[in-house]
Coordinates of N, CA, C and O in Angstrom, one line a residue:
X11 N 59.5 54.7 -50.0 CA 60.8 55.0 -49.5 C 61.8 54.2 -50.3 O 61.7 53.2 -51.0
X12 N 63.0 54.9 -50.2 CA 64.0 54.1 -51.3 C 64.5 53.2 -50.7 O 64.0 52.8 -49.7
X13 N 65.8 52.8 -51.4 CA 66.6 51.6 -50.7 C 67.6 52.2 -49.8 O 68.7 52.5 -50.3
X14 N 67.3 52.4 -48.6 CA 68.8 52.9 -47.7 C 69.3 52.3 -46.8 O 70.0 53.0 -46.0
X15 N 69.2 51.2 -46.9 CA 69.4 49.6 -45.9 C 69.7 48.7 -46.5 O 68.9 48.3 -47.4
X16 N 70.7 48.1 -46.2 CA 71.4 46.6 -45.8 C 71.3 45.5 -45.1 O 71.2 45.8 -44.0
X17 N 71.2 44.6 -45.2 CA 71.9 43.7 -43.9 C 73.0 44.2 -43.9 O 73.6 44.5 -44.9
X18 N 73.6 44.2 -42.1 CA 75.1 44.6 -42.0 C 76.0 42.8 -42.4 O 75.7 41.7 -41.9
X19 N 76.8 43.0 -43.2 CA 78.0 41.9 -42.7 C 78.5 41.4 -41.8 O 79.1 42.1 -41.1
X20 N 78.5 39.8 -41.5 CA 78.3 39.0 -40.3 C 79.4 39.4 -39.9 O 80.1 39.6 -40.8
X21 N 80.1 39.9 -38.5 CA 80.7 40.3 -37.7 C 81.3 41.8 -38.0 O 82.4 42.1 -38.3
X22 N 80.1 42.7 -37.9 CA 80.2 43.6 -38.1 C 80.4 45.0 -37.2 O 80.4 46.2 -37.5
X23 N 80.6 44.2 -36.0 CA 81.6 45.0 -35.1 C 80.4 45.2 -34.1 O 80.4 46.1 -33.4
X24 N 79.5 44.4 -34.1 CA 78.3 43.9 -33.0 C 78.6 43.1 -32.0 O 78.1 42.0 -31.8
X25 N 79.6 43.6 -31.0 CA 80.5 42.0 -30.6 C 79.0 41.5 -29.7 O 78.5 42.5 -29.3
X26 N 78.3 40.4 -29.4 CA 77.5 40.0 -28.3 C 75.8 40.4 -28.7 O 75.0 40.1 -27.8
X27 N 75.6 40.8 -29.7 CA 74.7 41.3 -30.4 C 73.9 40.2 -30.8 O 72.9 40.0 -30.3
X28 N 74.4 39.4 -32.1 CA 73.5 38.2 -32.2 C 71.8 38.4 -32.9 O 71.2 37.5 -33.5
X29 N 71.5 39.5 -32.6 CA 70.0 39.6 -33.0 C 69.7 39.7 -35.0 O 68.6 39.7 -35.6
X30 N 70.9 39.6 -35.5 CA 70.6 40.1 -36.9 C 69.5 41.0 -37.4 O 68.6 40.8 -38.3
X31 N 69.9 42.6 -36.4 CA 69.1 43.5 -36.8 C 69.7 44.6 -36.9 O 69.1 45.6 -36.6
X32 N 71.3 44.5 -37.3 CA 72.3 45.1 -37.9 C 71.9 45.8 -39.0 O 71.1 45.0 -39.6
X33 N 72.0 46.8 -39.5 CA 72.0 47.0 -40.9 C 72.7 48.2 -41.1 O 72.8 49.0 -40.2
X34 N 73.2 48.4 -42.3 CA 74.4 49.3 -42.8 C 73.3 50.3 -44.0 O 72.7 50.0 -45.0
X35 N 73.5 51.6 -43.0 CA 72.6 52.7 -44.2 C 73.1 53.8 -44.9 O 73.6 54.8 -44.4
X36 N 73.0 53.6 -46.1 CA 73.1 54.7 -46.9 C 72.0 55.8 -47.0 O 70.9 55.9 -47.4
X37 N 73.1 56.7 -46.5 CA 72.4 57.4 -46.0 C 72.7 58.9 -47.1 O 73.8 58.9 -47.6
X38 N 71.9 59.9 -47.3 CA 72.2 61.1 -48.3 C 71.4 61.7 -48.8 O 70.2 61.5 -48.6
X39 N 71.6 62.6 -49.4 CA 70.5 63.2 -50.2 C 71.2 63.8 -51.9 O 72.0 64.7 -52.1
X40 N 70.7 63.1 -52.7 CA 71.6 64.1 -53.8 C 70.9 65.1 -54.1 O 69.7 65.2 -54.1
X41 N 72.0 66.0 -54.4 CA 71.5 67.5 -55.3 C 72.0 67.7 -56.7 O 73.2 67.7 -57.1
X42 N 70.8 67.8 -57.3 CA 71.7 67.7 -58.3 C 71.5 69.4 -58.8 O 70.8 70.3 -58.3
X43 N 72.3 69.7 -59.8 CA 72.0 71.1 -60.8 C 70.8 71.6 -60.8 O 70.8 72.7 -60.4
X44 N 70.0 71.2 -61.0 CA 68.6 71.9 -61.7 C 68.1 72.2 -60.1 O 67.7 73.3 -59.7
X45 N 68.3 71.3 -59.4 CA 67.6 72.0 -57.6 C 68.5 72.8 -57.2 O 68.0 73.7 -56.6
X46 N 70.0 73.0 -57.3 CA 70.9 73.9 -56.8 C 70.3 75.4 -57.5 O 70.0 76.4 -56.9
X47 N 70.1 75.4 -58.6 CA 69.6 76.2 -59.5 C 68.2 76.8 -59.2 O 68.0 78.0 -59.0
X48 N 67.4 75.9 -59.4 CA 66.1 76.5 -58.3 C 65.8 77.2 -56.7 O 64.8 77.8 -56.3
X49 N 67.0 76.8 -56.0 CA 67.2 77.6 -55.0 C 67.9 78.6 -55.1 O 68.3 79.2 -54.2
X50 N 68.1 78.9 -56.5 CA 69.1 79.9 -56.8 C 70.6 80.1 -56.2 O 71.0 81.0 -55.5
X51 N 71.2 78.8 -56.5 CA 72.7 78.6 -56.1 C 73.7 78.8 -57.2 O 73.0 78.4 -58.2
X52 N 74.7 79.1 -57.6 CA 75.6 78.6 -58.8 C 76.0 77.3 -58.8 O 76.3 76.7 -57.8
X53 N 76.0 76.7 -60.3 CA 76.0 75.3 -60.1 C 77.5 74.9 -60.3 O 78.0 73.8 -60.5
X54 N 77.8 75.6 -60.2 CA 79.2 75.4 -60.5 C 80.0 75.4 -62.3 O 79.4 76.0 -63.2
X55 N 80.9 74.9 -62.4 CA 81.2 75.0 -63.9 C 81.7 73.6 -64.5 O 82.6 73.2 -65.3
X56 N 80.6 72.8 -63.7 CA 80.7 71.2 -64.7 C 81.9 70.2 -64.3 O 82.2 69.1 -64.9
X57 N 82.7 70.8 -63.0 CA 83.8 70.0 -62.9 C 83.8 69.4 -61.9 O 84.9 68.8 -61.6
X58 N 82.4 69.3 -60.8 CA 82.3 68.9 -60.0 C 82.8 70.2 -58.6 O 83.0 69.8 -57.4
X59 N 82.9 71.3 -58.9 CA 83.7 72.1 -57.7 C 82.1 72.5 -57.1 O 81.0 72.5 -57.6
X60 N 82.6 72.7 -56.0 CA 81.2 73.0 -54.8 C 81.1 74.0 -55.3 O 81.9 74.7 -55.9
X61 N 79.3 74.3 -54.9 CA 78.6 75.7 -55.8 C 78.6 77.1 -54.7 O 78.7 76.9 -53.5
X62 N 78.6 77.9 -55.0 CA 78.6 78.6 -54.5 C 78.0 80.2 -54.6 O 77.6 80.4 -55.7
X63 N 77.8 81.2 -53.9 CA 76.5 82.1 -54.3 C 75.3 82.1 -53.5 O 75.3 81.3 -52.5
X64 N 74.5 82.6 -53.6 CA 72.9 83.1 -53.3 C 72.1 83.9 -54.0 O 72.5 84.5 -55.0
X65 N 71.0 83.8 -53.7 CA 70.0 84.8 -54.0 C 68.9 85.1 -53.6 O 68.4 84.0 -53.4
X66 N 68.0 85.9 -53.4 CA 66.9 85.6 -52.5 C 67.3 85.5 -51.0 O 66.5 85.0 -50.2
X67 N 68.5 85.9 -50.7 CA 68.4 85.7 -48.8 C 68.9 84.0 -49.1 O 69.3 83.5 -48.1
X68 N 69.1 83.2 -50.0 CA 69.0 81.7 -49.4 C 70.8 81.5 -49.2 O 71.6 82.2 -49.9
X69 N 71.1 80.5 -48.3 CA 72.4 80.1 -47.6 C 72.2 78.8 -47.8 O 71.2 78.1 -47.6
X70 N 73.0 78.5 -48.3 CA 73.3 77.2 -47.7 C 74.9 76.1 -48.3 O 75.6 76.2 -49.3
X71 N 74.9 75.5 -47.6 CA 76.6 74.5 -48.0 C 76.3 73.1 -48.4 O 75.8 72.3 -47.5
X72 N 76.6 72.7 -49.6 CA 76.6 71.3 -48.8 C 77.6 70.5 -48.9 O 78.4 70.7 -49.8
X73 N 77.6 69.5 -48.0 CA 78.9 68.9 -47.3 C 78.7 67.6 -47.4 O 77.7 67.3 -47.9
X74 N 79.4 66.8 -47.0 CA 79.4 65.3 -46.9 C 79.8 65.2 -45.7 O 80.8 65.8 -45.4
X75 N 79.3 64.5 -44.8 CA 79.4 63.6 -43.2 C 80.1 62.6 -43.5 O 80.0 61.9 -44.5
X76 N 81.0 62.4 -42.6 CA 81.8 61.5 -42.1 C 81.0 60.3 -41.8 O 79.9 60.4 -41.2
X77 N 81.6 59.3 -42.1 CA 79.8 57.6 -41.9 C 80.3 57.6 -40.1 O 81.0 58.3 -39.4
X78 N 79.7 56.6 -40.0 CA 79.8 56.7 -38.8 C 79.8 55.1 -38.0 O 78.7 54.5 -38.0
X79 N 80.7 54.7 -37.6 CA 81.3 53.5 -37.2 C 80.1 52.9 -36.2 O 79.6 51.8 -36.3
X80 N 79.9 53.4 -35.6 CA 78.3 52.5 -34.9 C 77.3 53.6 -34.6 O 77.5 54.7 -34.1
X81 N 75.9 52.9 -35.2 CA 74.9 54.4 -34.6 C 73.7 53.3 -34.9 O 73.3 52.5 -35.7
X82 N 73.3 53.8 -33.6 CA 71.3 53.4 -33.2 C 70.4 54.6 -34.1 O 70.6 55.9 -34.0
X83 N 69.5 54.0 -34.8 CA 68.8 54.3 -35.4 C 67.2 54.2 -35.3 O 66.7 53.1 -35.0
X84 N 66.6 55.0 -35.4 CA 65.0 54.9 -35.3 C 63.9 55.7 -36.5 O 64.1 56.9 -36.5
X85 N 63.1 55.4 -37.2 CA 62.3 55.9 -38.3 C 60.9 56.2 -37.7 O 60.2 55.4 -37.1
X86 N 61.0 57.6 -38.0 CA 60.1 58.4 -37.3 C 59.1 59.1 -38.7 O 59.6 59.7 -39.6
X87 N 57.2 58.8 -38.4 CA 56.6 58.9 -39.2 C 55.8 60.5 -39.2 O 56.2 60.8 -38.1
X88 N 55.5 61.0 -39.4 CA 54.5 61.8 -39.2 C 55.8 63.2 -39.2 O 57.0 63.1 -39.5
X89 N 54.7 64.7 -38.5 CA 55.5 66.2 -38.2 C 56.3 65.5 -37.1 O 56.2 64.6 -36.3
X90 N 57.5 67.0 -37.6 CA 58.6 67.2 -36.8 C 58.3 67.5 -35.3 O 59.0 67.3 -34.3
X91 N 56.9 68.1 -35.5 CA 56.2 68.3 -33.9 C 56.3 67.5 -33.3 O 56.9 67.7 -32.3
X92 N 55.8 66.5 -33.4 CA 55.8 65.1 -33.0 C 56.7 64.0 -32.6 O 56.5 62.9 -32.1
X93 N 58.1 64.7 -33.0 CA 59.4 63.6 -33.2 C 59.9 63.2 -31.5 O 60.8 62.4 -31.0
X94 N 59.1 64.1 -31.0 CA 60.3 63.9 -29.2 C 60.0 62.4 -28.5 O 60.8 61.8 -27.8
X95 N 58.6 61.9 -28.8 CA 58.6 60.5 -27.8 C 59.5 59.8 -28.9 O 60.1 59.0 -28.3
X96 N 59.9 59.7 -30.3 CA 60.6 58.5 -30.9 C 61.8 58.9 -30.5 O 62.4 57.9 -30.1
X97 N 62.4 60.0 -30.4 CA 63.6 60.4 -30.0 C 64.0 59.5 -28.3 O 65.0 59.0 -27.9
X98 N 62.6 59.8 -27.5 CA 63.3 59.5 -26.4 C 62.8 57.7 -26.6 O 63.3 57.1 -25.6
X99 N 62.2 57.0 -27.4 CA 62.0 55.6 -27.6 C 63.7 54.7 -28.0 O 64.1 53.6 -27.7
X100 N 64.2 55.9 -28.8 CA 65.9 55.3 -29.3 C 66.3 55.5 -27.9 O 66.6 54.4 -27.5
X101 N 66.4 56.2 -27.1 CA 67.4 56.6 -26.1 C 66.9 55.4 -24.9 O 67.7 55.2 -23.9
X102 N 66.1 54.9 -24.9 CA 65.4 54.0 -23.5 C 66.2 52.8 -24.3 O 66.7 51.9 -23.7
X103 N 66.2 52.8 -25.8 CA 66.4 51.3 -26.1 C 67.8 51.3 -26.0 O 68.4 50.3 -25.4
X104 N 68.5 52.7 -26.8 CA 70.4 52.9 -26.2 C 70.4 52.0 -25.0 O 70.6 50.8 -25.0
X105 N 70.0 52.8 -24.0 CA 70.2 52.8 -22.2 C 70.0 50.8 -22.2 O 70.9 50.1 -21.8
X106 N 68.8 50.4 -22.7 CA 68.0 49.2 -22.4 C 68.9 48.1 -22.8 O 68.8 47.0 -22.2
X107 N 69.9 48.3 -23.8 CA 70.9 47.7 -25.0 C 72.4 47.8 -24.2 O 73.2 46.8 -24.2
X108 N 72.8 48.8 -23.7 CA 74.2 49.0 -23.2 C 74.5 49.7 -23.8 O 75.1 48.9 -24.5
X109 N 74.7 51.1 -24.6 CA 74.7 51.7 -25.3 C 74.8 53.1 -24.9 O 73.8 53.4 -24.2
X110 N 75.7 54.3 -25.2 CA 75.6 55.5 -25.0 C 75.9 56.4 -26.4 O 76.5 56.2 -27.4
X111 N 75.2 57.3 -25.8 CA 75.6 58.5 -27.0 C 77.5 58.8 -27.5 O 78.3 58.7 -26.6
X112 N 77.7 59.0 -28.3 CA 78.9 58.8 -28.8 C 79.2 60.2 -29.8 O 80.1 60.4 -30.5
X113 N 77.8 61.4 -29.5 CA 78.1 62.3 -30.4 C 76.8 62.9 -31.0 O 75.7 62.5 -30.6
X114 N 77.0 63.9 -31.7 CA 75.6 64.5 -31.6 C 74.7 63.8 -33.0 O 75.3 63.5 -34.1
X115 N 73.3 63.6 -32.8 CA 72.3 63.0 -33.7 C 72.2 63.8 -35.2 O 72.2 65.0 -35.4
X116 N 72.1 62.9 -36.1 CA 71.4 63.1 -37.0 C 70.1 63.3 -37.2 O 69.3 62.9 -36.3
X117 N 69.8 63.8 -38.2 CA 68.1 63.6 -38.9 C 68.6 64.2 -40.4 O 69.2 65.1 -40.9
X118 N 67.7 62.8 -40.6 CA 67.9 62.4 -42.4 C 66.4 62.2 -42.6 O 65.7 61.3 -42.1
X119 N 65.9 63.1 -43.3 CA 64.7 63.9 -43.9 C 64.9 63.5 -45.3 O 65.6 64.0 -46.3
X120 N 63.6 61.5 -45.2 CA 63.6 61.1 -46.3 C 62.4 61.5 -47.2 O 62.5 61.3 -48.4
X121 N 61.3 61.9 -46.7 CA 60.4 62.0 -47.5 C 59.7 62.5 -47.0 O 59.0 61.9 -46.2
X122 N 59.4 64.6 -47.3 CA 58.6 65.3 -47.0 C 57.8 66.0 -47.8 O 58.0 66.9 -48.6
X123 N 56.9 65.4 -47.6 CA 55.8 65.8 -49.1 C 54.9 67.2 -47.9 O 55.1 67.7 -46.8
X124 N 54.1 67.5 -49.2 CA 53.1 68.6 -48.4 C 52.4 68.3 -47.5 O 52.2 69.3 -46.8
X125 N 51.6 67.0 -46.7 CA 51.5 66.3 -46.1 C 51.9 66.2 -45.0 O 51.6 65.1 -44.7
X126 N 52.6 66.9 -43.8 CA 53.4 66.2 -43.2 C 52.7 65.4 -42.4 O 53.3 65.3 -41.3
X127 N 51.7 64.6 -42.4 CA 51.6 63.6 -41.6 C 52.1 62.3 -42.5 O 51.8 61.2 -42.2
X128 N 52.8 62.5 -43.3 CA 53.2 61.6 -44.4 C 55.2 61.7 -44.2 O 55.9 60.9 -44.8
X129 N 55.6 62.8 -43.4 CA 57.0 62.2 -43.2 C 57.7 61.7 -43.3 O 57.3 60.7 -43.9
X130 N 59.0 61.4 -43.0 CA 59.8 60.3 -42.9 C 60.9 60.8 -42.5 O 61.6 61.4 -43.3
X131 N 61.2 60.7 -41.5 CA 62.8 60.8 -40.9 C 63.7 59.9 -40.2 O 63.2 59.0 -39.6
X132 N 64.7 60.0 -40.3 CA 65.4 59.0 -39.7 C 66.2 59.8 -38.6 O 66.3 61.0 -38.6
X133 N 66.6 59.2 -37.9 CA 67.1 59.8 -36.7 C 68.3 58.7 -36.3 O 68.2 57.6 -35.8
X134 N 69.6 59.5 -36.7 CA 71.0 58.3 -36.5 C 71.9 59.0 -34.9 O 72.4 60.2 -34.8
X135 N 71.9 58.4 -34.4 CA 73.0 58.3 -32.9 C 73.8 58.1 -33.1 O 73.7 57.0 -33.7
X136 N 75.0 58.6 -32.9 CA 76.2 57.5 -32.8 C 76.4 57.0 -31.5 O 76.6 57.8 -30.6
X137 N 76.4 55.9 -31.4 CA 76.9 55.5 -30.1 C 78.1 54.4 -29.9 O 78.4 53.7 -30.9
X138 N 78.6 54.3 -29.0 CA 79.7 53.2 -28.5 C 79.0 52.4 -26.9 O 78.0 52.9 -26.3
X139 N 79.7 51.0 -26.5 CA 79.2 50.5 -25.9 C 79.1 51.2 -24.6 O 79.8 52.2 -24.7
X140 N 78.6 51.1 -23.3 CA 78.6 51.8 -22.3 C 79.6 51.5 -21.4 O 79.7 52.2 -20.3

């Protein structure tokens, strides 16, 4: 897995926290040309403008997310079949922590080989204190 973690920076908006198990993630996926292109997208004309087109039935946009000022996080191994007890493992620890949902979840799909018992997802909450 790559580098997509930090230590967060000491007072980093943890007020009462203390555990130093903060961390600040970069979070993303790049696309570059040659995959826009193999999905059969237009890659645009080199100037950086969003691609646009199809072919084959395929859709898709891509966008950039807004970061997100506080969010509980959990890394989830194996199929997507499988993802609901880690899902509800973040939510006991939200609840366990003082913590509520603040917005709807992510999943950042870092490493899906043919394998899927080989996964890797991340799963980001946003939350605020309760």
């Amino acid at each position: 897995m790559g580098n997509y973690y930090e230590a967060a920076p000491e007072g980093a908006g943890l007020e009462g926290e203390g555990t130093g198990d903060a961390v600040v993630v970069h979070a993303g996926m790049v696309v570059t040309r040659e995959e826009l292109a193999k999905a059969g997208r237009n890659t645009g004309d080199g100037g950086g403008s969003a691609p646009s087109g199809a072919s084959a039935g395929q859709s898709f946009d891509v966008v950039t997310l807004p970061g997100l000022d506080l969010a509980a996080t959990v890394v989830h191994r194996g199929p997507m079949s499988r993802i609901l007890p880690t899902a509800q493992h973040l939510a006991h620890w939200m609840d366990a922590n003082g913590y509520r949902s603040a917005g709807y979840a992510r999943e950042l799909y870092l490493e899906c080989p043919d394998d899927q018992e080989k996964w890797v997802t991340e799963i980001q909450e946003p939350v605020v204190r309760a």
